[in-house]
Coordinates of N, CA and C in Angstrom, one line a residue:
M1 N 41.6 4.9 -0.6 CA 43.3 5.2 -0.9 C 43.8 6.3 -1.2
L2 N 44.2 7.0 -0.2 CA 45.4 8.7 -0.8 C 46.4 8.2 -1.7
N3 N 46.0 8.9 -3.0 CA 47.0 8.8 -4.3 C 48.3 9.4 -3.9
K4 N 49.5 9.5 -3.8 CA 50.7 9.4 -3.7 C 51.2 10.9 -3.8
S5 N 50.6 10.4 -5.2 CA 50.9 11.8 -6.5 C 50.5 12.8 -5.5
L6 N 49.7 12.9 -4.8 CA 49.1 14.4 -4.0 C 50.1 15.1 -3.1
I7 N 50.9 14.0 -2.5 CA 52.1 14.8 -2.1 C 53.8 14.9 -2.4
K8 N 54.6 15.6 -2.3 CA 55.9 15.5 -2.6 C 56.4 16.1 -1.1
T9 N 57.7 15.6 -0.6 CA 59.2 16.5 -0.3 C 59.5 17.3 -0.5
K10 N 59.4 18.6 0.7 CA 59.7 20.1 0.2 C 60.2 20.5 1.6
N11 N 61.7 20.5 1.7 CA 62.6 21.1 2.7 C 61.8 20.5 3.8
G12 N 62.0 18.8 3.9 CA 61.7 18.4 4.4 C 60.2 18.4 5.4
K13 N 59.3 18.7 4.3 CA 57.9 19.1 4.6 C 57.3 18.2 3.4
K14 N 56.3 17.1 3.9 CA 55.0 17.6 2.8 C 54.2 18.1 2.5
T15 N 53.9 18.2 1.1 CA 53.5 19.7 0.6 C 52.3 19.5 -0.4
F16 N 51.3 19.6 -0.4 CA 50.1 19.6 -1.5 C 50.9 19.9 -3.3
I17 N 50.7 19.3 -4.1 CA 50.9 19.3 -5.4 C 49.9 20.6 -6.1
K18 N 50.2 21.4 -6.3 CA 49.0 22.4 -6.3 C 48.9 21.8 -7.6
K19 N 50.0 22.0 -8.7 CA 50.3 22.1 -10.0 C 49.0 21.0 -10.7
T20 N 48.8 20.3 -9.8 CA 48.2 18.8 -10.3 C 46.8 19.1 -10.6
L21 N 45.9 20.2 -9.6 CA 45.0 20.8 -9.1 C 44.9 21.9 -10.0
C22 N 45.7 22.6 -10.8 CA 45.4 24.0 -11.4 C 44.4 23.6 -12.8
L23 N 44.1 22.8 -13.5 CA 42.9 23.1 -14.3 C 41.9 23.1 -13.5
A24 N 41.7 22.5 -12.4 CA 40.6 22.2 -11.9 C 39.6 23.7 -11.3
L25 N 40.6 24.2 -10.2 CA 40.9 25.1 -9.9 C 40.6 26.8 -10.7
M26 N 40.8 26.7 -12.0 CA 41.0 27.3 -12.8 C 39.1 27.6 -13.1
L27 N 38.6 26.2 -14.0 CA 37.7 26.0 -13.9 C 35.9 26.6 -12.4
S28 N 36.7 26.9 -11.0 CA 36.5 27.7 -10.0 C 36.9 28.7 -9.9
L29 N 37.0 29.7 -10.6 CA 37.6 31.1 -10.4 C 36.2 31.7 -10.3
P30 N 35.9 33.0 -10.1 CA 34.9 34.0 -10.4 C 34.7 33.9 -11.8
I31 N 33.8 34.7 -11.8 CA 33.2 34.9 -13.4 C 33.5 35.8 -14.4
G32 N 34.5 36.7 -13.2 CA 35.1 38.2 -13.8 C 36.6 37.2 -13.9
M33 N 37.3 35.8 -14.3 CA 38.5 36.1 -14.1 C 38.7 34.3 -14.9
T34 N 39.5 34.8 -15.4 CA 40.1 33.6 -16.6 C 41.1 32.7 -16.1
G35 N 42.4 33.5 -15.7 CA 43.6 33.3 -15.6 C 43.8 31.4 -14.4
C36 N 44.9 31.1 -14.3 CA 45.5 30.2 -13.2 C 46.5 30.0 -12.6
G37 N 47.1 31.7 -12.5 CA 48.4 31.8 -11.8 C 49.6 31.8 -13.2
S38 N 50.9 31.6 -12.6 CA 51.8 32.2 -13.9 C 51.7 30.5 -14.1
E39 N 51.6 29.2 -13.7 CA 51.4 28.2 -14.7 C 50.3 27.9 -14.8
G40 N 49.3 28.2 -16.0 CA 48.2 28.1 -15.9 C 48.3 26.6 -17.0
P41 N 47.0 26.1 -17.3 CA 46.6 25.1 -17.9 C 47.6 24.4 -19.3
D42 N 48.0 26.1 -20.0 CA 48.5 25.4 -21.3 C 49.7 25.0 -21.0
N43 N 50.2 25.4 -19.3 CA 51.2 24.5 -19.0 C 51.3 23.2 -18.9
E44 N 52.0 22.0 -19.6 CA 52.0 20.5 -19.7 C 52.1 19.9 -18.3
K45 N 53.0 21.0 -17.7 CA 53.4 20.6 -15.6 C 52.4 20.7 -15.2
A46 N 51.3 21.5 -15.5 CA 50.1 22.1 -14.3 C 49.2 20.8 -14.6
T47 N 49.2 19.9 -15.5 CA 48.4 18.5 -15.3 C 49.2 17.3 -15.4
E48 N 50.3 17.6 -15.1 CA 50.7 16.3 -15.3 C 51.6 15.4 -14.1
A49 N 50.5 14.5 -13.4 CA 50.7 13.3 -12.7 C 51.7 12.1 -12.1
P50 N 53.2 13.1 -11.3 CA 53.7 11.9 -11.0 C 53.5 10.3 -11.0
D51 N 54.8 9.6 -10.8 CA 53.7 8.2 -10.8 C 53.6 7.9 -8.8
S52 N 52.8 7.2 -9.0 CA 52.2 7.0 -7.8 C 51.9 5.7 -6.9
T53 N 52.1 5.1 -6.3 CA 50.9 4.2 -5.4 C 50.8 5.0 -4.8
G54 N 48.6 3.8 -3.8 CA 48.3 4.1 -3.0 C 48.5 3.8 -1.1
T55 N 47.9 4.0 -0.8 CA 48.3 3.0 0.7 C 46.5 2.9 1.0
D56 N 46.3 1.7 1.7 CA 44.7 1.7 2.3 C 45.0 2.6 3.8
S57 N 43.9 3.3 4.0 CA 43.2 4.0 5.1 C 43.4 2.4 6.0
D58 N 43.6 2.7 7.1 CA 42.7 1.3 8.2 C 41.9 2.1 9.7
S59 N 41.9 3.5 9.5 CA 40.7 3.7 10.4 C 40.1 5.6 9.8
E60 N 39.2 6.2 9.8 CA 39.0 6.9 9.7 C 39.3 8.2 9.3
N61 N 40.2 8.3 10.9 CA 41.1 10.0 10.4 C 42.4 9.6 9.7
K62 N 42.8 8.0 9.4 CA 44.4 7.9 8.9 C 44.0 8.0 7.5
L63 N 44.4 8.7 6.7 CA 44.4 9.1 5.3 C 46.4 9.0 4.5
G64 N 46.2 7.2 4.0 CA 47.3 6.4 3.6 C 48.3 7.0 5.3
D65 N 49.4 7.6 5.2 CA 50.6 7.9 5.8 C 50.4 9.3 6.8
F66 N 49.3 10.0 6.8 CA 49.2 11.2 6.9 C 47.6 10.9 8.3
Y67 N 48.2 11.9 9.0 CA 47.3 11.7 10.6 C 46.7 13.5 10.5
P68 N 45.4 14.0 10.2 CA 45.0 15.4 9.6 C 45.8 15.9 10.7
S69 N 46.0 17.2 11.1 CA 46.1 17.4 12.6 C 44.9 17.8 13.5
K70 N 44.9 18.0 14.6 CA 43.5 18.8 15.0 C 43.6 19.8 16.2
T71 N 44.8 20.2 16.0 CA 45.4 22.2 16.6 C 44.7 22.8 15.4
P72 N 43.5 23.6 16.2 CA 43.6 24.9 15.2 C 44.0 25.7 14.8
K73 N 43.8 26.1 13.8 CA 45.6 27.5 14.1 C 44.7 28.2 13.1
E74 N 44.5 30.0 13.0 CA 44.3 30.8 12.7 C 44.6 32.0 11.7
F75 N 44.7 31.4 10.8 CA 45.1 32.9 9.2 C 43.9 33.9 9.0
S76 N 45.0 35.3 9.1 CA 44.3 36.6 8.8 C 44.5 36.8 7.9
N77 N 44.2 38.0 7.2 CA 44.4 38.4 5.9 C 43.6 39.8 5.9
D78 N 43.9 40.5 4.9 CA 43.7 42.3 4.8 C 42.1 42.2 5.2
F79 N 41.4 41.4 4.8 CA 39.8 41.3 4.7 C 39.6 40.0 6.0
L80 N 39.5 39.2 6.4 CA 39.0 38.2 7.2 C 39.9 37.6 8.1
T81 N 39.2 36.4 8.3 CA 40.2 35.5 9.8 C 39.5 34.0 9.5
I82 N 39.9 33.4 9.4 CA 39.7 31.4 9.3 C 40.3 30.4 10.0
T83 N 40.1 29.9 10.3 CA 40.6 29.0 11.6 C 40.6 27.6 10.7
L84 N 41.6 27.2 11.0 CA 42.0 25.6 9.9 C 42.8 24.5 11.1
T85 N 43.0 23.8 10.6 CA 44.3 23.7 11.5 C 45.9 24.1 11.1
D86 N 46.7 23.1 11.9 CA 47.7 24.1 12.0 C 48.9 22.8 10.7
D87 N 48.1 22.1 9.9 CA 49.0 21.2 8.6 C 48.6 22.3 7.8
Y88 N 47.7 23.6 7.5 CA 47.6 24.1 6.6 C 49.0 25.1 6.3
E89 N 48.9 25.3 5.3 CA 50.4 26.8 5.6 C 49.9 27.7 4.1
E90 N 50.1 28.5 4.3 CA 49.8 30.1 3.9 C 50.5 30.0 2.5
Q91 N 50.2 30.2 1.1 CA 50.5 29.9 -0.2 C 50.2 31.2 -0.6
E92 N 51.9 31.7 -1.6 CA 51.6 32.4 -3.0 C 50.3 32.4 -3.7
T93 N 50.1 33.8 -3.9 CA 49.2 33.7 -4.7 C 48.6 34.6 -5.4
S94 N 48.2 35.0 -6.6 CA 47.8 36.2 -7.2 C 46.6 35.7 -8.0
D95 N 46.0 34.8 -8.1 CA 44.4 34.7 -8.5 C 43.4 34.9 -7.0
Y96 N 43.6 34.4 -6.1 CA 42.6 34.6 -5.1 C 43.2 35.2 -4.1
V97 N 42.0 35.0 -3.0 CA 41.9 36.4 -2.3 C 43.5 35.9 -0.8
F98 N 43.1 34.7 -1.0 CA 44.2 33.9 0.3 C 44.1 32.4 -0.7
N99 N 45.3 31.6 -0.5 CA 45.0 29.8 -0.9 C 45.8 29.4 0.2
Y100 N 45.6 28.5 1.2 CA 46.3 28.2 2.1 C 45.6 26.3 1.9
S101 N 47.0 25.6 2.4 CA 47.2 24.5 2.0 C 47.7 23.2 3.0
S102 N 47.3 22.4 2.9 CA 47.3 21.2 4.0 C 48.3 19.9 2.8
P103 N 48.8 19.0 3.2 CA 48.9 18.1 2.8 C 48.4 17.3 1.8
Y104 N 47.1 17.3 2.0 CA 45.9 17.0 1.5 C 44.4 17.8 1.4
S105 N 44.8 19.0 1.2 CA 43.6 19.2 0.9 C 43.6 20.9 0.6
L106 N 43.1 21.6 -0.3 CA 42.8 23.4 0.0 C 41.8 23.7 0.3
C107 N 42.1 24.7 0.6 CA 41.2 26.4 0.9 C 41.7 27.4 0.5
F108 N 40.6 27.6 -0.6 CA 40.9 29.1 -1.0 C 39.6 30.2 -1.5
G109 N 40.1 31.5 -1.0 CA 38.7 32.3 -1.3 C 38.9 33.2 -2.7
M110 N 37.8 33.8 -2.9 CA 37.6 35.0 -3.7 C 36.8 35.5 -3.5
S111 N 37.4 36.8 -4.2 CA 35.9 37.6 -4.2 C 36.0 38.8 -5.9
E112 N 34.7 39.2 -5.6 CA 34.0 40.0 -6.8 C 33.4 41.2 -6.3
T113 N 33.6 42.5 -6.5 CA 32.6 43.4 -6.9 C 31.5 43.2 -6.9
K114 N 30.3 43.7 -7.0 CA 28.7 43.2 -7.1 C 29.2 44.2 -8.8
E115 N 29.7 45.5 -8.5 CA 29.7 46.3 -9.2 C 30.3 45.6 -10.8
S116 N 31.9 44.7 -10.3 CA 32.3 44.1 -11.8 C 31.2 43.4 -12.0
V117 N 30.3 42.5 -11.7 CA 29.8 41.1 -11.8 C 28.8 42.0 -13.0
T118 N 28.2 43.3 -12.3 CA 27.0 43.5 -13.3 C 27.9 44.3 -14.6
A119 N 29.1 45.1 -14.3 CA 29.4 45.6 -15.1 C 29.8 44.4 -16.8
A120 N 30.4 42.9 -16.3 CA 30.8 41.9 -17.2 C 29.3 41.2 -17.4
G121 N 27.9 41.8 -17.8 CA 27.0 42.2 -18.7 C 25.9 40.6 -17.6
Y122 N 26.1 40.4 -16.5 CA 25.6 39.4 -16.0 C 24.3 40.5 -14.8
T123 N 23.0 39.8 -14.6 CA 21.8 39.8 -14.0 C 21.8 39.4 -12.5
V124 N 22.2 40.0 -11.7 CA 22.3 39.2 -10.2 C 21.9 40.0 -9.4
T125 N 20.7 39.0 -8.3 CA 20.1 39.9 -8.0 C 19.9 39.2 -6.2
G126 N 21.4 38.7 -6.2 CA 21.3 37.8 -4.5 C 22.1 36.7 -4.9
L127 N 22.5 36.4 -3.5 CA 23.2 34.7 -3.4 C 22.5 33.7 -4.6
D128 N 21.5 33.4 -4.3 CA 21.2 32.0 -5.5 C 21.8 32.5 -6.7
D129 N 21.6 33.8 -7.4 CA 22.0 34.1 -8.7 C 23.7 34.2 -9.0
Y130 N 24.3 34.4 -7.8 CA 25.8 34.4 -8.3 C 26.1 33.0 -8.1
A131 N 25.6 32.0 -7.7 CA 26.0 30.9 -7.3 C 25.7 30.0 -8.8
V132 N 24.7 30.5 -9.3 CA 24.3 29.6 -10.8 C 25.2 30.5 -11.6
V133 N 25.1 31.8 -11.6 CA 25.5 32.4 -12.4 C 27.5 32.1 -12.7
A134 N 28.3 32.2 -11.6 CA 29.3 31.5 -11.6 C 29.5 29.9 -11.9
M135 N 28.8 29.5 -11.6 CA 28.9 27.8 -12.1 C 29.1 28.1 -13.3
Q136 N 27.7 28.4 -13.8 CA 27.9 28.5 -15.3 C 28.7 29.1 -16.4
A137 N 29.4 30.1 -15.8 CA 30.5 30.4 -16.3 C 31.5 30.1 -16.2
A138 N 31.9 29.1 -15.1 CA 33.1 28.3 -15.1 C 32.8 26.6 -15.4
G139 N 31.7 26.4 -16.1 CA 31.6 25.3 -17.1 C 31.0 24.0 -15.9
I140 N 30.4 23.9 -14.1 CA 30.4 23.4 -13.7 C 28.6 23.3 -13.4
T141 N 28.3 21.6 -13.0 CA 27.3 21.5 -13.0 C 26.9 20.7 -11.2
A142 N 25.7 21.6 -10.3 CA 25.3 21.4 -8.9 C 24.7 22.2 -8.7
E143 N 23.8 21.5 -7.5 CA 23.1 21.8 -7.2 C 23.4 22.9 -5.9
V144 N 22.2 24.5 -5.9 CA 22.7 25.0 -5.0 C 21.9 25.0 -3.9
T145 N 22.5 25.0 -2.7 CA 21.6 24.8 -1.2 C 21.5 25.5 -0.8
P146 N 20.8 26.0 0.3 CA 20.9 26.8 1.5 C 21.6 26.1 2.9
Y147 N 23.2 26.8 3.0 CA 23.3 26.7 3.7 C 23.6 27.8 5.1
N148 N 22.6 28.8 5.2 CA 22.2 28.9 6.0 C 21.4 30.6 5.5
D149 N 21.1 31.2 6.3 CA 20.7 32.9 6.2 C 21.1 33.6 4.9
T150 N 22.3 33.5 5.2 CA 23.4 34.3 4.4 C 24.5 33.8 3.6
T151 N 24.5 31.9 3.5 CA 25.0 31.6 2.8 C 24.3 30.4 1.6
R152 N 24.7 30.0 0.9 CA 24.5 29.1 -0.1 C 25.8 28.5 -0.6
T153 N 25.8 26.9 -0.7 CA 26.7 26.4 -0.8 C 26.1 24.7 -2.0
F154 N 27.4 24.5 -2.5 CA 27.6 22.9 -4.0 C 28.9 22.6 -3.1
T155 N 28.7 21.5 -4.3 CA 30.3 20.7 -4.2 C 29.5 19.9 -5.2
W156 N 31.3 19.7 -6.0 CA 31.3 19.5 -7.4 C 32.5 17.9 -7.9
E157 N 32.3 17.5 -8.6 CA 33.6 16.7 -8.9 C 34.5 17.1 -10.6
K158 N 35.5 16.7 -10.2 CA 36.3 16.7 -11.7 C 37.0 15.4 -11.2
E159 N 37.9 15.2 -12.6 CA 38.6 13.9 -12.8 C 39.4 14.6 -13.3
I160 N 41.3 14.1 -12.6 CA 42.0 15.2 -13.7 C 43.1 13.6 -13.5
N161 N 43.7 13.4 -15.1 CA 45.0 12.2 -15.0 C 44.2 11.1 -13.9
N162 N 42.7 10.6 -14.1 CA 42.4 9.3 -14.4 C 42.7 10.0 -11.9
I163 N 42.7 10.9 -11.6 CA 42.2 10.8 -10.0 C 41.1 11.5 -9.8
Q164 N 40.0 11.4 -8.6 CA 39.0 12.0 -9.3 C 38.9 13.3 -7.5
Y165 N 38.7 14.8 -7.6 CA 38.6 15.4 -7.0 C 37.2 16.0 -6.8
C166 N 37.0 16.4 -5.3 CA 35.9 16.5 -4.7 C 36.2 18.7 -4.4
Y167 N 35.1 19.4 -4.5 CA 35.2 20.6 -4.4 C 34.2 20.7 -3.8
K168 N 34.1 21.6 -2.4 CA 32.8 22.4 -2.0 C 33.2 23.9 -1.7
A169 N 31.9 24.7 -2.5 CA 31.9 26.0 -2.2 C 31.0 26.2 -1.2
F170 N 31.3 27.9 -0.9 CA 30.4 28.6 -0.2 C 30.6 29.8 -0.4
V171 N 29.2 30.2 -1.2 CA 28.8 31.9 -1.7 C 28.1 32.5 -0.4
T172 N 29.3 33.5 -0.1 CA 28.2 35.1 0.9 C 28.1 36.2 -0.1
E173 N 28.2 37.0 0.7 CA 27.7 38.4 0.3 C 28.3 39.6 1.7
T174 N 28.8 40.6 1.3 CA 29.5 41.6 2.0 C 28.2 42.8 1.5
D175 N 28.3 44.2 2.0 CA 27.7 45.1 1.3 C 27.8 45.3 -0.7
S176 N 28.9 45.2 0.0 CA 29.2 45.4 -2.0 C 30.1 44.3 -2.9
T177 N 30.5 43.3 -1.9 CA 31.1 41.8 -2.8 C 30.6 40.8 -2.0
Y178 N 30.3 40.0 -3.5 CA 30.5 38.4 -3.3 C 31.8 37.3 -3.4
W179 N 31.6 36.9 -2.1 CA 32.7 35.8 -1.6 C 32.4 34.3 -2.1
M180 N 33.7 33.3 -2.3 CA 33.3 31.8 -2.1 C 34.2 31.7 -2.0
F181 N 34.6 30.6 -1.1 CA 34.9 29.7 -0.3 C 34.8 28.6 -1.1
Q182 N 36.0 28.2 -1.4 CA 35.9 26.4 -1.7 C 37.3 25.8 -0.6
F183 N 36.8 24.6 -0.8 CA 37.7 23.6 -0.4 C 38.0 22.5 -1.2
A184 N 39.2 21.8 -1.6 CA 39.7 20.6 -2.3 C 40.3 20.0 -2.0
A185 N 40.2 18.5 -2.3 CA 40.3 17.3 -1.7 C 40.8 16.1 -2.3
Q186 N 41.4 15.3 -2.9 CA 41.2 13.6 -3.5 C 39.8 13.2 -2.6
K187 N 39.3 12.5 -3.8 CA 37.2 12.5 -3.4 C 38.0 11.1 -2.0
D188 N 38.6 10.6 -2.0 CA 38.6 9.3 -0.5 C 39.2 11.1 0.7
V189 N 39.6 11.8 0.5 CA 40.0 12.6 1.5 C 38.4 13.5 1.9
F190 N 38.4 14.4 1.2 CA 36.9 14.2 1.0 C 36.2 14.0 1.4
D191 N 35.7 12.6 1.8 CA 34.9 11.8 2.0 C 35.5 12.1 3.6
V192 N 36.6 11.9 4.3 CA 37.2 12.4 5.4 C 36.3 13.9 6.2
L193 N 36.8 14.9 5.3 CA 37.3 16.0 5.8 C 36.0 16.8 5.3
N194 N 34.4 16.8 4.7 CA 33.9 16.9 4.7 C 33.6 18.0 5.6
T195 N 32.6 17.2 6.8 CA 32.1 17.9 7.9 C 33.5 19.0 8.6
E196 N 34.4 18.7 8.2 CA 35.9 19.6 8.9 C 35.1 20.7 7.6
Y197 N 34.9 20.5 6.8 CA 35.1 22.0 5.5 C 34.1 22.7 6.5
D198 N 33.0 22.9 6.8 CA 31.6 23.0 7.5 C 32.1 24.2 8.7
S199 N 33.5 23.2 9.1 CA 33.8 23.9 10.4 C 34.6 24.9 9.9
Y200 N 35.6 25.1 9.2 CA 35.9 26.0 8.6 C 35.2 27.1 8.0
Y201 N 34.5 26.7 7.4 CA 33.4 27.9 7.0 C 33.1 28.3 8.3
N202 N 32.3 27.9 9.2 CA 32.3 28.7 10.1 C 32.8 29.1 11.0
S203 N 34.4 29.3 10.6 CA 35.1 30.1 11.5 C 35.3 31.9 10.6
V204 N 34.8 31.5 10.0 CA 35.3 32.9 8.9 C 34.9 34.7 10.0
V205 N 35.4 35.1 10.0 CA 35.0 36.7 10.5 C 35.7 37.7 9.3
F206 N 34.4 38.7 8.8 CA 35.0 39.5 8.1 C 35.7 40.1 8.9
K207 N 36.5 41.1 8.5 CA 37.0 42.3 9.3 C 36.5 43.2 8.6
N208 N 36.0 44.6 10.1 CA 35.7 46.0 8.8 C 36.3 46.8 8.4

């Protein structure tokens, strides 16, 4: 059952309410970051949940009143390209390298130089170490598993305002930088889109 507190209407479009997830996103920041944008967790509105009711889904592809798009859309920034679907939109962000949202899901990416991790006092010798240290710094408990030779992945859950959210992270590295790609959604939505998140991550191409 999709909780419609995730959805609001703005300029004729249905948009994900990112404020509700702000506290959880703060817990997902890289180990060198501490904030959550201009409306951080100290702002009561950041975790305020509007009154809402849910709607039962009558098929695997239906999430409440919304049907996830199957039309691919490539997004590009200074560092990489990633292919999501055309119901995602780019959002302004100061804490992340990129932040794309659909009416029911978030995709955001963060990076840290290996030099900055060492300067912060952490001993990290590879992806497994970085994933564990990042989770410890954020207070996250999860099992890190190999996704492929160059990527580690882990998932975790957090309850906010009596709503359960799920997160999936992919950790990889370039020569000088650690990258963390994260996808977030309400749990029942996450259960439907989990394999899609793998496909989204697989589409990432770093620029030279």
